[in-house]
XYZ file of C-alpha atoms in Angstrom:
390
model
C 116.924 341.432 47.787
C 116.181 344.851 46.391
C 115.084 347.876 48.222
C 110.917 347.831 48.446
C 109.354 350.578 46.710
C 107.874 353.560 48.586
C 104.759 353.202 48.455
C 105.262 349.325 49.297
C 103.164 348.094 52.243
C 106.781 347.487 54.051
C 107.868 350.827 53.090
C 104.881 352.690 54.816
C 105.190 350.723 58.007
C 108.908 351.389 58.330
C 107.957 355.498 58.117
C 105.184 354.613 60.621
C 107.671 352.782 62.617
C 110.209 355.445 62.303
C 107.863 358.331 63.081
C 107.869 358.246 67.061
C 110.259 358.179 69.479
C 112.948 354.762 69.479
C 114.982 353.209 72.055
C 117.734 355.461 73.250
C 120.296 352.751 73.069
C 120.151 352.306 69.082
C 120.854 355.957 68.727
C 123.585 357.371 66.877
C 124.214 361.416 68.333
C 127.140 361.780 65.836
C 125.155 360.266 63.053
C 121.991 361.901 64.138
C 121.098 358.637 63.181
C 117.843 356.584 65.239
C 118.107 352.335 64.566
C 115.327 350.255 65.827
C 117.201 346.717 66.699
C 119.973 345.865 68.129
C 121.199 344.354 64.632
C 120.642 347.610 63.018
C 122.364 349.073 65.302
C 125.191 346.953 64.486
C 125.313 347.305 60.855
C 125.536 350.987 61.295
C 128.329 351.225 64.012
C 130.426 349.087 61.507
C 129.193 351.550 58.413
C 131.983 353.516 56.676
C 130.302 356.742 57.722
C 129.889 355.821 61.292
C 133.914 354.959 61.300
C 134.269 358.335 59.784
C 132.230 360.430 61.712
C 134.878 358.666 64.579
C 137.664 359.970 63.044
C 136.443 363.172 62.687
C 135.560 363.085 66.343
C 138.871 361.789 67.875
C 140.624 364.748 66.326
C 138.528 367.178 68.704
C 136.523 365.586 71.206
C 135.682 368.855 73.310
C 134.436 370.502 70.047
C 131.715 368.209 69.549
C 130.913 367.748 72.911
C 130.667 371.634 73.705
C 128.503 371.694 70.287
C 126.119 368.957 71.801
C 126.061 370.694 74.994
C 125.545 374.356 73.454
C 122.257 372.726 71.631
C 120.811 370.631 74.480
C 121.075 374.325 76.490
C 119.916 376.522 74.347
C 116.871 373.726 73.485
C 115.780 373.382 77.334
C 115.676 376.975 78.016
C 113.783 377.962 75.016
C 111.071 375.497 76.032
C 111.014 376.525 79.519
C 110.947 380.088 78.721
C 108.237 379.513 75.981
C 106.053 376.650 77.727
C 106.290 377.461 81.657
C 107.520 381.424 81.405
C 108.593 382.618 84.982
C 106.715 379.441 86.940
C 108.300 376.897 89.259
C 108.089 373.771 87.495
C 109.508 370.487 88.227
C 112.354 369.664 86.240
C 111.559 366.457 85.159
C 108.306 367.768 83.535
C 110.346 370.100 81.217
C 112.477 367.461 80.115
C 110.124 365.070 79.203
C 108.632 367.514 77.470
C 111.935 368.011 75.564
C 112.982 364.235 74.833
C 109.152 363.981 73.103
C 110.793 366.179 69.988
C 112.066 363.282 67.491
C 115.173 365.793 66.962
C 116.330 366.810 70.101
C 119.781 366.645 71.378
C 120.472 363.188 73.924
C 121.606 364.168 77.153
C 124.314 361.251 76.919
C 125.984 363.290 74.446
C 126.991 366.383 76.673
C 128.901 367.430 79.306
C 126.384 366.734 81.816
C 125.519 363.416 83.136
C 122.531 363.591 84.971
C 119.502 365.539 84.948
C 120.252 366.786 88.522
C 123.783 368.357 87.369
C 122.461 369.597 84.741
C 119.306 371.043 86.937
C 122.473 372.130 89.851
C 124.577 374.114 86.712
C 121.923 376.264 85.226
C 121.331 377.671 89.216
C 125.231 378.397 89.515
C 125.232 379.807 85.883
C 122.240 382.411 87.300
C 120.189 381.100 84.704
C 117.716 379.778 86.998
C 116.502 379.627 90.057
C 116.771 376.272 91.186
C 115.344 374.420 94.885
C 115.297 371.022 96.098
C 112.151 369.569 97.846
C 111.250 365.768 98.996
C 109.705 365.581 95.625
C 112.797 366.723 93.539
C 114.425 369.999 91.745
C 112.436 372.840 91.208
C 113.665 375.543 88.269
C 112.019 378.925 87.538
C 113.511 380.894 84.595
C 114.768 384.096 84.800
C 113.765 386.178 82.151
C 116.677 388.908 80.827
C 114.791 389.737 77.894
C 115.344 393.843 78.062
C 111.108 394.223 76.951
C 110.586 392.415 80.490
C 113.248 394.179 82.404
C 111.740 397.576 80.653
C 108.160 396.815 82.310
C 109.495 395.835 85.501
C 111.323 399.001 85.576
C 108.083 401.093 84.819
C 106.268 398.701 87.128
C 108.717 399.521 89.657
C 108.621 403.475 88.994
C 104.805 403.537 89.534
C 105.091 401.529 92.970
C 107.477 404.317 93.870
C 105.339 406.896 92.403
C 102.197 405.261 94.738
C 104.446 405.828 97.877
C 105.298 409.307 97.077
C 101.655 410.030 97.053
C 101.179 408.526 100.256
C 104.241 410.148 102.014
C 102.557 413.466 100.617
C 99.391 412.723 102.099
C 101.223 411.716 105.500
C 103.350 414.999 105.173
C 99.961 416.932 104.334
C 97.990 415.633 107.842
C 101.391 416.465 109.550
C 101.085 419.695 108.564
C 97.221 419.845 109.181
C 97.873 418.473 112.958
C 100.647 421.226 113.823
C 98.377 423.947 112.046
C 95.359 422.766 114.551
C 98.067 422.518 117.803
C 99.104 425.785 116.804
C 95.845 427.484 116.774
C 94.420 425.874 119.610
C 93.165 427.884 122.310
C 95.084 427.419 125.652
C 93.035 425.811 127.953
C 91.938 428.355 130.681
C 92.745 427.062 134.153
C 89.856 427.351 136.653
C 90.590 430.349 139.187
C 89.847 429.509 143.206
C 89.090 432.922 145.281
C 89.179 432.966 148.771
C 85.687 433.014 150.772
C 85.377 436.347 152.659
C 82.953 437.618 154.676
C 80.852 440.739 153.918
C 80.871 442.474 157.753
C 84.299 441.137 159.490
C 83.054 442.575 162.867
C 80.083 439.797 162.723
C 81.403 437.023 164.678
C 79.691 433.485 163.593
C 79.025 431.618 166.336
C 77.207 427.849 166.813
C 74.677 426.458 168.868
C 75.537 422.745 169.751
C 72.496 422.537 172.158
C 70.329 421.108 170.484
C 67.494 421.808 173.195
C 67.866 425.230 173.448
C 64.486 427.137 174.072
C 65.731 430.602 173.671
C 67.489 431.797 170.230
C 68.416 435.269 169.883
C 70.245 436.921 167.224
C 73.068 435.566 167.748
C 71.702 432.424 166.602
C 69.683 433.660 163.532
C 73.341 435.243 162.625
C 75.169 432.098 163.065
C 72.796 430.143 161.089
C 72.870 432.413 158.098
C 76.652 432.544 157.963
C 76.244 428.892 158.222
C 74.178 428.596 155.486
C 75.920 430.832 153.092
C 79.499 428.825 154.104
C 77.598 425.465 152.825
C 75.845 427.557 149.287
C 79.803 428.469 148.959
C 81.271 425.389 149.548
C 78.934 423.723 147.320
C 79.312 426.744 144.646
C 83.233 426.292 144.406
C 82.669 422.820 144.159
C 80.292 422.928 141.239
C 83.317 425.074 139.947
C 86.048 422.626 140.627
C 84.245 419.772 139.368
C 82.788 421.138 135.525
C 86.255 423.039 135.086
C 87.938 419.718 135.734
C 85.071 418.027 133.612
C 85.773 420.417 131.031
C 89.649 420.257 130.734
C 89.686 416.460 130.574
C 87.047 416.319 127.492
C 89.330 418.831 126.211
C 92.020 416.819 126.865
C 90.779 413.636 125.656
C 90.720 415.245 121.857
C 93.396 415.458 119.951
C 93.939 418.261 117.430
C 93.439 415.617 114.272
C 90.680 414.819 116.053
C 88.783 417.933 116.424
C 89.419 418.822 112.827
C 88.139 414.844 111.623
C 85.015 415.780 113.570
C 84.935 419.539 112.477
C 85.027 417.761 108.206
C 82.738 415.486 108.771
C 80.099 417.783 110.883
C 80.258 420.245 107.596
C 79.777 417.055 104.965
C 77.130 416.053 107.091
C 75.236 419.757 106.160
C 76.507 419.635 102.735
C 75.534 416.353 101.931
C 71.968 415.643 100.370
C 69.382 413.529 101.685
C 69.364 410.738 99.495
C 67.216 407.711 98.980
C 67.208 403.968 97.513
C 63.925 404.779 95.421
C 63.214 407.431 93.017
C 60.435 406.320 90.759
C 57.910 409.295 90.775
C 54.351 409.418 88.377
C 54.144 411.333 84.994
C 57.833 411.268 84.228
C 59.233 409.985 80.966
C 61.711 407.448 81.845
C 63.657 404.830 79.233
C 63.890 401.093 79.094
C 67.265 399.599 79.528
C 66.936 395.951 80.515
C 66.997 393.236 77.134
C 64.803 390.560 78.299
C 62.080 392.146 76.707
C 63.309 391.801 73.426
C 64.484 394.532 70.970
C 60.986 395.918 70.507
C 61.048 398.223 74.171
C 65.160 397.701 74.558
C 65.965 401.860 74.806
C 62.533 403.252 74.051
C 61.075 405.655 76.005
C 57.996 405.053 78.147
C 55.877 407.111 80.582
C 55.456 406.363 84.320
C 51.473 405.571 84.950
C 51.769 404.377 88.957
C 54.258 403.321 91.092
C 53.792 400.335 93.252
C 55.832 399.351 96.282
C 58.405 402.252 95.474
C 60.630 400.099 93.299
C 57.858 398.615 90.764
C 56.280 401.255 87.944
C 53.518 400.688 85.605
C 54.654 402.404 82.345
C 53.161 403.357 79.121
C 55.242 402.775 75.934
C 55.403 406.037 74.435
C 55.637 404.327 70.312
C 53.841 401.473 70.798
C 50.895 402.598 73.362
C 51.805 399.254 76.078
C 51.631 398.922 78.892
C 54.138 397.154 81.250
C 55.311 396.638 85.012
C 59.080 396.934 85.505
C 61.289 397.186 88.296
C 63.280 400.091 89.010
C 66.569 399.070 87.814
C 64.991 397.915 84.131
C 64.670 401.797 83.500
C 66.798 404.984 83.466
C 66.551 408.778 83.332
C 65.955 410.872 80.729
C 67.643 414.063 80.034
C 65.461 416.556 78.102
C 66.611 419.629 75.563
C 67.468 422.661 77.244
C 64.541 425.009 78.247
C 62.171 421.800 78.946
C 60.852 420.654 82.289
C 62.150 418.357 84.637
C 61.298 416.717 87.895
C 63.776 416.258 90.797
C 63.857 412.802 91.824
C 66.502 412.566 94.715
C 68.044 414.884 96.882
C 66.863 417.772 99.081
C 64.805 419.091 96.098
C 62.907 415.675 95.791
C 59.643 415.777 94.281
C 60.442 419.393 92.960
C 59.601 420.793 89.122
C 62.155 422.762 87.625
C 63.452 423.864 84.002
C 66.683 422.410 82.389
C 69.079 425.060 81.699
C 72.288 423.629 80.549
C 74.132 420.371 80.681
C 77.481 419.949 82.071
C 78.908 416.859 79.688
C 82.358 416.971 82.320
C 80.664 416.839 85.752
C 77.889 414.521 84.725
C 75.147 416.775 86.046
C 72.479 419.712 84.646
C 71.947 422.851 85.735
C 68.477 423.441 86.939
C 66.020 426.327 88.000
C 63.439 425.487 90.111
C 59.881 425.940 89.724
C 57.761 425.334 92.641
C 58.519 425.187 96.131
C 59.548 427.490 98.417
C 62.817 428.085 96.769
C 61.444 429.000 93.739
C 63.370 430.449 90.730
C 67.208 429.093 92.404
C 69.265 428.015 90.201
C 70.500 424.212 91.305
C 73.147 421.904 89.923
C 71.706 418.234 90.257
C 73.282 414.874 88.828
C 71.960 413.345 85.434
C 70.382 410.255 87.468
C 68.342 412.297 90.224
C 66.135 414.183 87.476
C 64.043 413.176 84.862
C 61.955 414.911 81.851
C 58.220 415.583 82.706
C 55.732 413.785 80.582
């Protein structure tokens, strides 16, 4: 019976047949040749070429094997390395991954006979790290590829860069704590003086009867010195008890502690009285938000009223309408220099002023003011707390 021709219906569903993966038992590795029956199979091992592959094999056995071995490797790492990268992946998942290729390299044809040996040799080899769990062998690749090693190393040298700055900074409050021990006042001990009499030849003496009818001055003198001994008592007392007072608040603060408080009492007068709202009347502001549509989307309007602080009834300078938007829907807008502005945030809130220059680095404007009782100072305010005057 002659061969059917290719385009035969037999022909095309042998290639169809052929296409996908066969039974491993009717496959050939020194062939490279797939069968798919048993008597096919047959046939083949009793071939010619399949006696002289043999030959050719018997002559060196460990060749061929190492060959087989070398591929099924080199195969399984690229796909690991390509498909999972550095991940811990089951092992079995990579492999059946690997077997789906019509043209890969059967595992009965190496050196190894089991996945698990072959899972157990890459780990000894250092080629991955490999772990058993209840659920099987776990690999992760390691990747020697000298682009990754480069980035680790620059990863590596900007970790250790990170923790030199922060050993500076520790070495830099160090230094601030022994500068503030160093200039610290001692603490002044409280001083106790003796209680001494004015006239020594006055002799104090006390009345115990209570009933006495009769007091001379004897007894007027022994109830001043009485009183004065109690208004000293109490006196040195006072003393005792604030100086003590006094050294353990000093006590209780640290050096760091004192300067902490020292920074934060001279932000607290530097810093500028801020608020959440800053929508102000007759100031040219411009539309950011897109909902609107590209007809207002970053044209400039004019602020009619403001409702509820955050709301603002503006006037479309191009088109002439009018709208209600919210406070974040708009933004600043930074005149020419030599126009006017109005402050909207800040201690100068609410204050008129005239834009001298722009500083493009800082993000802020220098300003002179206009009104107020500071009139004519010259002011450095940030782009978003002014805006141009309609």
């Amino acid at each position: 019976m002659g061969k059917a021709d290719f385009f035969s219906p037999k022909a095309i569903s042998n290639r169809i047949k052929s296409k996908g993966l066969q039974k491993l038992r009717w496959y050939c590795q020194m062939c490279q040749k797939q069968c798919r029956d048993e008597n096919g199979f047959k046939c083949h091992c009793m071939s010619e070429s399949h006696q002289r592959q043999l030959l050719l094999a018997s002559e060196s056995p460990h060749k061929f094997m190492d060959f087989f071995s070398n591929e099924f490797k080199t195969g399984f790492l690229d796909l690991l390395r390509r498909r999972f990268g550095t991940k811990r992946v089951h092992n079995n998942i990579v492999y059946n991954e690997y077997i789906s290729d019509r043209e890969h390299i059967h595992m009965n044809a190496t050196r190894w006979e089991t996945l698990t040996v072959f899972t157990k040799w890459l780990g000894r080899q250092g080629l991955c790290k490999v772990d058993e769990t209840p659920k099987g062998w776990y690999i992760e690749y390691i990747d020697r590829d000298p682009e990754t090693l480069r980035r680790q190393e620059e990863l590596a040298k900007r970790k250790k860069h990170e923790l030199d700055d922060v050993e500076r900074s520790a070495k830099f409050i160090e230094d601030q704590v022994r500068r503030g021990l160093s200039t610290k006042e001692e603490e002044e001990d409280p001083v106790y003086t003796e209680l001494q009499r004015e006239n020594e030849e006055e002799k104090i003496a006390f009345n115990m009867a209570s009933g006495a009818s009769s007091a001379g001055p004897s007894t007027s003198s022994s109830l001043a010195a009485s009183s004065a001994l109690k208004k000293a008592s109490s006196s040195v007392k006072r003393k005792d008890t604030s100086s003590a007072s006094e050294s353990r608040d000093k006590k209780k603060k640290s050096a760091l502690e004192q300067i902490i408080e020292s920074e934060e009492r001279m932000r607290q007068k530097q810093q500028p009285v801020r608020t959440d709202n800053w929508l102000q009347p007759d100031i040219v502001v411009k539309v950011v938000t897109k909902r609107l549509g590209e007809k207002y989307h970053k044209k400039k309007a004019v602020v009619m009223e403001v409702l509820e602080k955050y709301t603002a009834v503006v006037k479309m300078v191009d088109s002439g309408d009018k709208l209600k938007l919210d406070q974040n829907h708009v933004e600043t807008v930074i005149p020419a220099p030599g126009k006017r502005v109005m402050i909207l945030n800040g201690n100068q809130r609410d204050t008129e002023a005239v834009l001298e220059g722009i500083d493009e680095k800082n993000f802020c404007a220098s300003l002179t003011l206009d009104s107020g009782p500071q009139k004519g100072k010259r002011v450095e305010v940030a782009y978003e707390d002014f805006s141009k005057l309609a």
